[in-house]
Coordinates of C-alpha atoms in Angstrom, one line a residue:
M16 CA -93.0 20.4 69.4
K17 CA -91.1 24.3 69.0
K18 CA -88.0 22.8 69.1
F19 CA -88.8 20.1 66.1
V20 CA -90.3 22.7 64.1
K21 CA -87.5 24.9 64.1
H22 CA -84.9 22.1 63.4
I23 CA -87.2 21.2 60.6
A24 CA -87.1 24.8 59.3
V25 CA -83.1 25.0 59.7
I26 CA -82.6 21.5 57.6
I27 CA -85.0 23.1 54.7
V28 CA -83.1 26.7 54.9
L29 CA -79.8 24.7 55.0
V30 CA -80.8 22.5 52.0
T31 CA -82.1 25.5 50.2
A32 CA -79.0 27.2 50.8
V33 CA -76.5 24.4 49.7
L34 CA -78.9 23.9 46.4
S35 CA -78.6 27.5 45.6
I36 CA -75.1 27.6 45.7
L37 CA -74.7 24.3 43.7
F38 CA -77.2 25.6 41.2
V39 CA -74.9 28.4 40.5
I40 CA -71.9 26.4 40.1
N41 CA -73.5 24.6 37.7
K42 CA -75.0 27.1 35.4
Y43 CA -72.1 29.3 35.2
W44 CA -69.2 26.8 35.0
L45 CA -70.1 23.5 35.0
L46 CA -72.7 23.5 32.4
A47 CA -71.3 26.0 30.4
D48 CA -70.8 23.7 27.6
N49 CA -73.8 20.9 28.6
Y50 CA -75.8 19.9 25.5
L51 CA -79.3 20.8 26.9
M52 CA -78.0 24.7 27.6
E53 CA -78.3 24.7 24.0
F54 CA -82.3 24.9 24.5
P55 CA -82.2 28.7 25.3
V56 CA -80.1 29.5 22.1
K57 CA -82.6 27.6 20.1
R58 CA -85.8 29.5 22.0
K59 CA -83.1 32.9 21.2
M60 CA -83.3 31.9 17.3
L61 CA -87.1 31.4 17.3
E62 CA -87.3 34.7 18.8
Q63 CA -85.2 36.6 16.2
K64 CA -85.3 35.1 13.1
E65 CA -88.1 36.6 11.0
S66 CA -90.8 34.8 9.2
P67 CA -91.7 33.2 7.2
R68 CA -89.6 30.4 8.3
I69 CA -89.4 26.6 8.6
I70 CA -89.3 25.5 12.0
F71 CA -88.3 22.3 12.9
Q72 CA -89.4 20.6 16.2
G73 CA -89.1 17.4 18.1
G74 CA -86.3 15.6 19.8
S75 CA -82.7 14.1 19.3
N76 CA -83.9 13.2 16.3
V77 CA -84.4 16.3 14.4
A78 CA -81.2 17.5 16.2
F79 CA -79.0 14.9 14.7
G80 CA -81.4 14.0 11.7
I81 CA -81.4 16.8 9.4
D82 CA -79.0 19.3 7.0
S83 CA -80.8 22.3 7.8
K84 CA -78.4 24.5 5.1
T85 CA -79.3 22.2 2.4
I86 CA -83.5 22.3 3.4
S87 CA -83.0 26.1 3.4
D88 CA -81.4 26.1 0.0
S89 CA -83.7 23.9 -1.8
L90 CA -86.8 26.0 -0.1
H91 CA -85.8 29.1 -0.2
L92 CA -86.6 29.7 3.5
P93 CA -84.8 30.4 6.2
V94 CA -84.6 27.3 8.8
V95 CA -84.3 26.7 12.6
N96 CA -83.5 23.7 13.9
S97 CA -85.4 23.4 17.3
G98 CA -84.9 19.5 18.0
L99 CA -82.8 19.1 21.0
H100 CA -83.7 16.1 23.3
A101 CA -87.2 13.8 23.7
G102 CA -86.5 13.4 27.5
L103 CA -87.7 17.2 27.5
G104 CA -91.1 15.6 26.7
L105 CA -93.2 17.0 24.1
K106 CA -95.5 19.0 26.3
Y107 CA -92.6 20.8 27.5
I108 CA -91.4 21.1 24.3
M109 CA -94.3 22.9 22.8
D110 CA -95.4 24.7 25.4
S111 CA -92.3 26.4 25.7
S112 CA -92.2 27.8 22.2
F113 CA -95.7 28.0 21.6
S114 CA -96.1 31.9 21.7
L115 CA -93.3 32.1 19.5
Y116 CA -94.9 30.2 16.0
R117 CA -95.8 33.0 13.8
K118 CA -98.3 33.5 10.7
D119 CA -96.8 31.9 7.9
D120 CA -94.0 29.9 9.7
V121 CA -94.1 26.3 8.5
L122 CA -93.8 24.1 11.7
V123 CA -92.7 20.8 10.9
I124 CA -92.9 18.5 14.0
M125 CA -90.9 15.3 14.0
P126 CA -91.9 13.7 17.4
E127 CA -90.1 10.6 19.1
Y128 CA -93.1 7.9 19.1
E129 CA -92.3 7.6 22.9
H130 CA -93.9 11.1 23.3
F131 CA -97.6 9.7 22.6
F132 CA -97.6 6.4 24.6
G133 CA -97.2 5.9 28.4
K134 CA -95.9 9.1 30.3
G135 CA -93.4 10.1 27.3
A136 CA -95.0 13.4 26.8
Y137 CA -93.8 14.7 30.2
G138 CA -90.4 13.8 30.0
E139 CA -87.9 12.1 32.2
E140 CA -85.9 13.3 35.3
I141 CA -82.4 13.1 33.9
T142 CA -83.2 15.6 31.2
L143 CA -86.4 17.7 32.3
G144 CA -84.2 18.1 35.6
Y145 CA -82.5 20.6 33.8
L146 CA -85.4 23.0 33.5
P147 CA -84.2 25.4 36.1
Y148 CA -81.0 26.0 34.2
I149 CA -82.6 25.7 30.4
G150 CA -86.3 27.5 31.1
T151 CA -87.6 30.7 32.2
L152 CA -90.1 31.1 35.2
S153 CA -93.1 31.4 32.8
D154 CA -92.5 27.7 31.7
F155 CA -93.0 26.7 35.1
R156 CA -96.6 27.7 35.2
N157 CA -97.6 25.4 32.3
L158 CA -96.3 22.1 33.9
N159 CA -98.7 19.6 35.0
Y160 CA -98.7 17.7 38.2
C161 CA -96.4 15.0 36.3
Q162 CA -93.8 17.5 34.9
F163 CA -93.3 19.2 38.2
A164 CA -92.9 15.9 39.7
V165 CA -90.5 14.8 37.4
V166 CA -88.6 18.6 37.7
S167 CA -88.1 18.7 41.1
K168 CA -87.0 14.9 41.6
G169 CA -84.6 15.5 38.5
F170 CA -83.6 18.8 39.6
V171 CA -81.9 17.5 42.5
Q172 CA -80.4 14.3 41.3
M173 CA -79.0 16.2 38.2
T174 CA -77.6 19.0 40.2
L175 CA -75.8 16.6 42.6
R176 CA -74.6 14.0 40.2
N177 CA -72.8 16.9 37.8
I178 CA -71.1 18.3 41.3
L179 CA -70.2 14.7 41.7
D180 CA -69.1 13.9 38.4
A181 CA -67.0 17.2 38.0
C182 CA -65.2 16.2 41.4
K183 CA -64.2 12.4 39.9
G184 CA -63.0 14.0 36.7
K185 CA -63.7 12.5 33.3
S186 CA -60.9 12.0 30.5
V187 CA -62.7 11.7 27.2
T188 CA -60.6 10.0 24.1
E189 CA -60.3 12.5 21.2
D190 CA -62.4 10.2 18.8
K191 CA -65.2 9.4 21.5
F192 CA -68.7 12.2 20.5
V193 CA -69.6 14.0 23.7
Y194 CA -72.9 15.4 23.6
S195 CA -72.4 18.9 24.3
K196 CA -73.7 22.7 23.1
S197 CA -70.4 23.5 21.1
G198 CA -71.8 20.4 19.1
F199 CA -74.5 22.6 17.0
N200 CA -73.9 24.9 14.1
E201 CA -75.8 28.2 13.6
W202 CA -78.7 26.4 12.5
G203 CA -79.4 24.4 15.4
D204 CA -77.9 21.4 13.8
E205 CA -75.8 18.4 15.8
I206 CA -73.0 18.2 13.4
S207 CA -70.0 17.4 16.0
H208 CA -70.9 13.4 15.3
W209 CA -70.7 13.7 11.4
Y210 CA -66.8 13.4 11.9
K211 CA -66.9 10.9 14.5
K212 CA -66.8 7.5 14.5
R213 CA -69.8 5.2 14.6
D214 CA -70.7 4.5 18.3
I215 CA -73.3 1.9 18.0
E216 CA -74.7 1.2 21.5
P217 CA -76.2 -2.0 22.2
A218 CA -80.2 -2.6 20.3
V219 CA -82.7 -0.5 22.6
E220 CA -85.8 -1.2 20.3
S221 CA -88.5 -2.1 22.7
P222 CA -92.4 -2.0 22.5
L223 CA -94.3 1.1 23.2
P224 CA -96.7 1.3 26.2
E225 CA -100.3 2.2 25.5
L226 CA -101.5 5.3 23.8
N227 CA -101.8 8.5 25.9
T228 CA -105.0 9.7 24.8
A229 CA -104.9 12.6 27.1
Y230 CA -101.9 14.0 26.0
I231 CA -102.9 13.2 22.2
D232 CA -106.3 15.5 22.8
Y233 CA -103.9 18.5 24.4
F234 CA -101.6 18.2 21.3
A235 CA -104.4 18.2 18.7
T236 CA -106.0 21.1 20.7
Q237 CA -102.5 22.9 20.1
I238 CA -102.3 22.5 16.7
A239 CA -105.8 24.0 16.1
E240 CA -105.1 26.7 17.5
L241 CA -101.6 27.1 15.8
R242 CA -103.4 26.6 12.5
K243 CA -105.8 29.6 13.5
R244 CA -103.0 31.7 14.0
G245 CA -101.9 31.1 10.7
V246 CA -98.9 28.6 11.0
N247 CA -98.6 26.1 8.6
I248 CA -98.3 22.6 10.5
V249 CA -96.4 19.1 8.9
L250 CA -96.4 16.2 10.8
L251 CA -93.5 13.9 9.8
P252 CA -92.5 10.7 11.2
P253 CA -89.4 10.8 13.1
A254 CA -85.7 9.5 11.9
T255 CA -85.3 5.9 14.1
S256 CA -84.0 2.7 12.9
A257 CA -86.0 0.3 10.5
A258 CA -86.2 -2.2 13.4
N259 CA -87.8 0.1 16.2
V260 CA -90.8 1.1 13.0
K261 CA -90.8 -2.9 12.2
M262 CA -90.8 -3.9 16.2
N263 CA -93.8 -1.2 16.7
Q264 CA -95.8 -1.4 13.6
N265 CA -99.2 -2.2 15.2
K266 CA -99.1 0.6 17.7
L267 CA -97.8 3.1 14.9
E268 CA -100.7 1.9 12.9
E269 CA -102.8 2.7 16.0
L270 CA -101.0 6.3 16.3
T271 CA -101.3 6.8 12.5
A272 CA -105.2 6.5 12.7
M273 CA -105.4 8.4 15.9
F274 CA -103.7 11.4 14.2
S275 CA -106.1 11.0 11.4
L276 CA -109.2 11.2 13.4
K277 CA -107.5 14.3 14.8
N278 CA -106.9 16.0 11.7
I279 CA -103.5 16.0 12.3
P280 CA -102.2 13.0 9.8
F281 CA -98.7 12.1 9.2
S282 CA -97.6 13.6 5.9
A283 CA -95.4 10.4 4.8
P284 CA -95.5 7.2 6.0
C285 CA -93.8 6.2 9.3
N286 CA -91.3 3.6 7.1
L287 CA -90.0 5.8 4.9
F288 CA -88.4 7.2 8.1
G289 CA -87.1 4.2 9.4
Y290 CA -83.8 3.5 8.3
D291 CA -81.2 0.7 8.1
S292 CA -78.9 0.1 10.7
T293 CA -75.8 1.4 8.4
Y294 CA -77.4 4.9 8.4
I295 CA -77.5 5.0 12.4
Y296 CA -74.8 7.1 14.5
N297 CA -75.5 5.5 18.0
T298 CA -79.0 5.3 19.5
L299 CA -82.3 4.7 17.4
Y300 CA -82.9 7.8 16.8
H301 CA -79.7 8.9 16.2
L302 CA -78.1 9.4 12.3
N303 CA -75.2 9.3 11.0
K304 CA -73.8 12.0 8.6
S305 CA -74.9 9.0 5.9
G306 CA -78.0 9.2 7.4
V307 CA -78.6 12.8 7.7
S308 CA -78.1 13.1 3.7
V309 CA -81.0 10.7 2.8
N310 CA -83.2 11.9 5.7
T311 CA -82.7 15.4 5.0
D312 CA -84.2 14.2 1.1
H313 CA -87.1 12.7 2.4
V314 CA -88.0 15.9 4.6
I315 CA -87.1 18.4 1.3
S316 CA -89.4 15.7 -0.9
A317 CA -92.4 15.4 1.9
L318 CA -92.5 19.5 2.1
K319 CA -92.5 19.9 -1.7
K320 CA -95.4 17.6 -2.0
L321 CA -97.4 19.7 0.1
N322 CA -96.8 22.9 -1.6

């Protein structure tokens, strides 16, 4: 029995040592320009940019969907685009930045619809698994059981996958879009895709699962606390394809009614932010340059109406 326990202990130590070495290789070499490494950059922007400011929060529909400089010039306030990836889960996205929202800030939340259905709020393994690379120790304190399981499994998977991908090597043609940290400008907008050819992926619109009322309650509580702090909250629908809005019309009406009940109504109708396929860049939540211009105009109009 003692030998068995000893062997298990040795295996645990070896696995931990290997993962630690791979972690260092990943963090300081292989992931230097990884798309998700923009997360700590955006956090630093929130820490350093003075208030009052307009903060956009959400997933990649925000990262790919707005022209922050145009918004800043129009509304005469500094802008921070904090959107990055829906796969981080809205719970982590909001929890990790919660203490950074200040009095008189205008927090514009444009969450992907999946965040409020099923377990979408708690993240995906292939994305939230990067938390040990992009987060802080305090971020782990707010994880629930579901998120912790996602992070644990995803961390091992993605750490090993990045090493294997590096060993295989990858060639990318010049006109092919690559998700990278260097694709962002100083405002936090992903702009490198503006100059690439459209790369439409096969239609991925799919029916939404059931509402996650437990998370919606949690989200509503956070919004109430932020309002008490003097943060101005604006909830807008995400920029997505019109086909996605049409397919899930009944579910979105249910979500809209729930938000109104919780005193966090959308400040614009969902179909206003559902765009024709000619404005889609590659996925149903990513707009091309023309789409960014139209979406930015819609965002500015919605915010002006609230003044």
